[in-house]
XYZ file of C-alpha atoms in Angstrom:
156
model
C -0.004 -0.002 0.023
C 1.142 3.519 -0.926
C 0.292 6.742 1.120
C -0.004 10.352 0.484
C -1.321 13.565 2.041
C -4.167 15.742 0.807
C -5.927 18.565 2.435
C -9.384 20.017 1.480
C -9.115 23.778 1.817
C -11.602 26.199 3.272
C -13.314 26.902 -0.047
C -13.992 23.183 -0.688
C -15.697 22.820 2.768
C -17.667 26.028 2.691
C -18.926 25.368 -0.765
C -20.089 21.915 0.318
C -17.755 20.068 -2.264
C -16.180 17.539 0.012
C -18.278 14.588 -1.162
C -17.806 15.309 -4.888
C -13.958 15.711 -4.367
C -13.645 12.584 -2.458
C -15.847 10.645 -4.957
C -13.398 11.708 -7.686
C -10.508 10.533 -5.589
C -12.105 7.329 -4.795
C -12.778 6.896 -8.656
C -9.086 7.093 -9.150
C -8.321 4.307 -6.618
C -7.719 6.562 -3.647
C -8.963 5.694 -0.168
C -8.986 7.667 3.020
C -6.834 6.098 5.753
C -7.250 8.945 8.265
C -8.958 12.308 8.173
C -9.358 15.356 10.490
C -11.286 18.514 10.472
C -9.766 21.661 12.135
C -9.093 25.279 12.029
C -5.399 25.851 11.406
C -3.062 28.451 12.844
C -0.601 30.716 11.198
C 2.359 28.647 12.437
C 1.400 25.469 10.963
C 0.520 27.082 7.681
C 3.861 28.758 7.499
C 5.572 25.421 8.142
C 3.259 23.571 5.613
C 3.895 26.093 2.953
C 7.587 26.950 3.888
C 8.975 26.163 0.422
C 6.463 28.185 -1.438
C 6.916 31.008 1.099
C 10.729 30.970 0.474
C 10.159 31.259 -3.234
C 7.362 33.952 -3.082
C 8.147 35.850 0.093
C 6.232 37.464 2.949
C 3.384 38.703 0.698
C 2.516 35.106 -0.061
C 2.685 34.158 3.544
C 0.318 36.881 4.522
C -2.168 36.075 1.752
C -2.014 32.399 2.722
C -2.514 32.993 6.427
C -5.481 35.319 5.449
C -6.923 32.749 3.225
C -7.015 30.089 5.931
C -7.635 32.261 9.036
C -10.587 31.087 11.156
C -11.639 28.697 8.523
C -11.941 24.854 8.509
C -9.615 22.563 6.549
C -9.717 18.710 6.206
C -6.207 17.153 6.288
C -6.074 13.514 5.276
C -3.695 10.661 4.809
C -4.878 8.737 1.771
C -3.783 5.380 0.360
C -3.720 3.445 -3.031
C -2.192 0.385 -4.319
C -0.342 1.862 -7.275
C 3.279 3.048 -6.932
C 2.217 6.128 -8.838
C -0.210 7.228 -6.249
C 1.199 10.771 -5.775
C 1.192 11.497 -9.419
C -2.325 9.805 -9.867
C -3.708 12.197 -7.195
C -2.138 15.292 -8.531
C -3.453 14.411 -12.138
C -6.939 14.177 -10.706
C -6.572 17.383 -8.689
C -5.165 19.414 -11.660
C -2.878 22.391 -11.916
C -2.827 24.953 -9.037
C -4.459 27.587 -11.028
C -8.148 26.446 -11.598
C -8.514 28.562 -14.706
C -5.557 26.736 -16.270
C -6.253 23.263 -15.040
C -7.293 20.535 -17.511
C -10.971 19.765 -17.950
C -12.004 16.735 -15.828
C -9.840 17.683 -12.842
C -11.102 18.721 -9.430
C -9.725 22.272 -9.634
C -10.974 22.863 -13.175
C -14.374 21.396 -12.733
C -15.201 22.827 -9.279
C -12.838 25.768 -9.303
C -14.107 29.389 -9.550
C -10.823 31.305 -9.057
C -7.830 32.130 -11.109
C -4.140 33.273 -10.562
C -5.070 36.389 -12.480
C -8.030 37.293 -10.394
C -6.197 36.645 -7.013
C -3.078 38.565 -8.090
C -5.262 41.579 -8.921
C -7.000 41.356 -5.459
C -3.699 40.520 -3.685
C -5.000 37.370 -2.044
C -4.240 33.576 -2.210
C -5.910 31.522 -4.965
C -8.757 29.484 -3.688
C -8.100 26.192 -5.465
C -9.898 23.679 -3.228
C -7.304 21.145 -2.420
C -3.703 20.543 -1.584
C -1.835 17.374 -2.704
C 1.594 16.396 -1.736
C 4.069 16.475 -4.740
C 6.762 13.958 -3.507
C 7.382 11.141 -1.020
C 9.320 13.687 1.021
C 6.497 16.032 1.004
C 4.201 13.247 2.073
C 6.360 12.400 5.037
C 6.862 16.034 6.116
C 3.223 17.083 5.685
C 1.932 13.953 7.563
C 4.256 14.721 10.323
C 3.144 18.377 10.499
C -0.616 17.766 10.530
C -0.665 14.305 12.423
C 2.524 14.055 14.315
C 5.939 12.391 13.887
C 4.633 8.798 14.709
C 2.210 9.018 11.812
C 4.932 10.265 9.429
C 6.928 7.194 10.350
C 4.054 4.946 9.899
C 2.774 6.327 6.467
C 5.747 8.104 4.977
C 7.768 6.453 2.430
């Protein structure tokens, strides 16, 4: 069994899209191993998005914290049988910019935002879902959200 980390973001929960998103993932052979629902603080967000913040700077960090502040998220450890689980999930999720994602992906079919719009409005893009991009990210993100023991258990 292979494992990965995904998180349904505030816009997915607030728009009532959790079931539809999870059905898309299930159709792609992805099952939920463990899930939580919580409000997230600035420190955890800064750790989670540390690489992106390093690349885009403090404005991105502020926008990210503003996007998540006092809103619910659903972090999950997911599993599947294929060695390509991480890539398979990211293909179903689609490109980070919903307006540029391929038709048939979660972000394109359910997304209502774009990088162009959020850049003009100086805010983070509401793109519904986060999906780990590598085995290293899976281990790190599971550890951040669920604790080191779970990173050991589910990390590659």
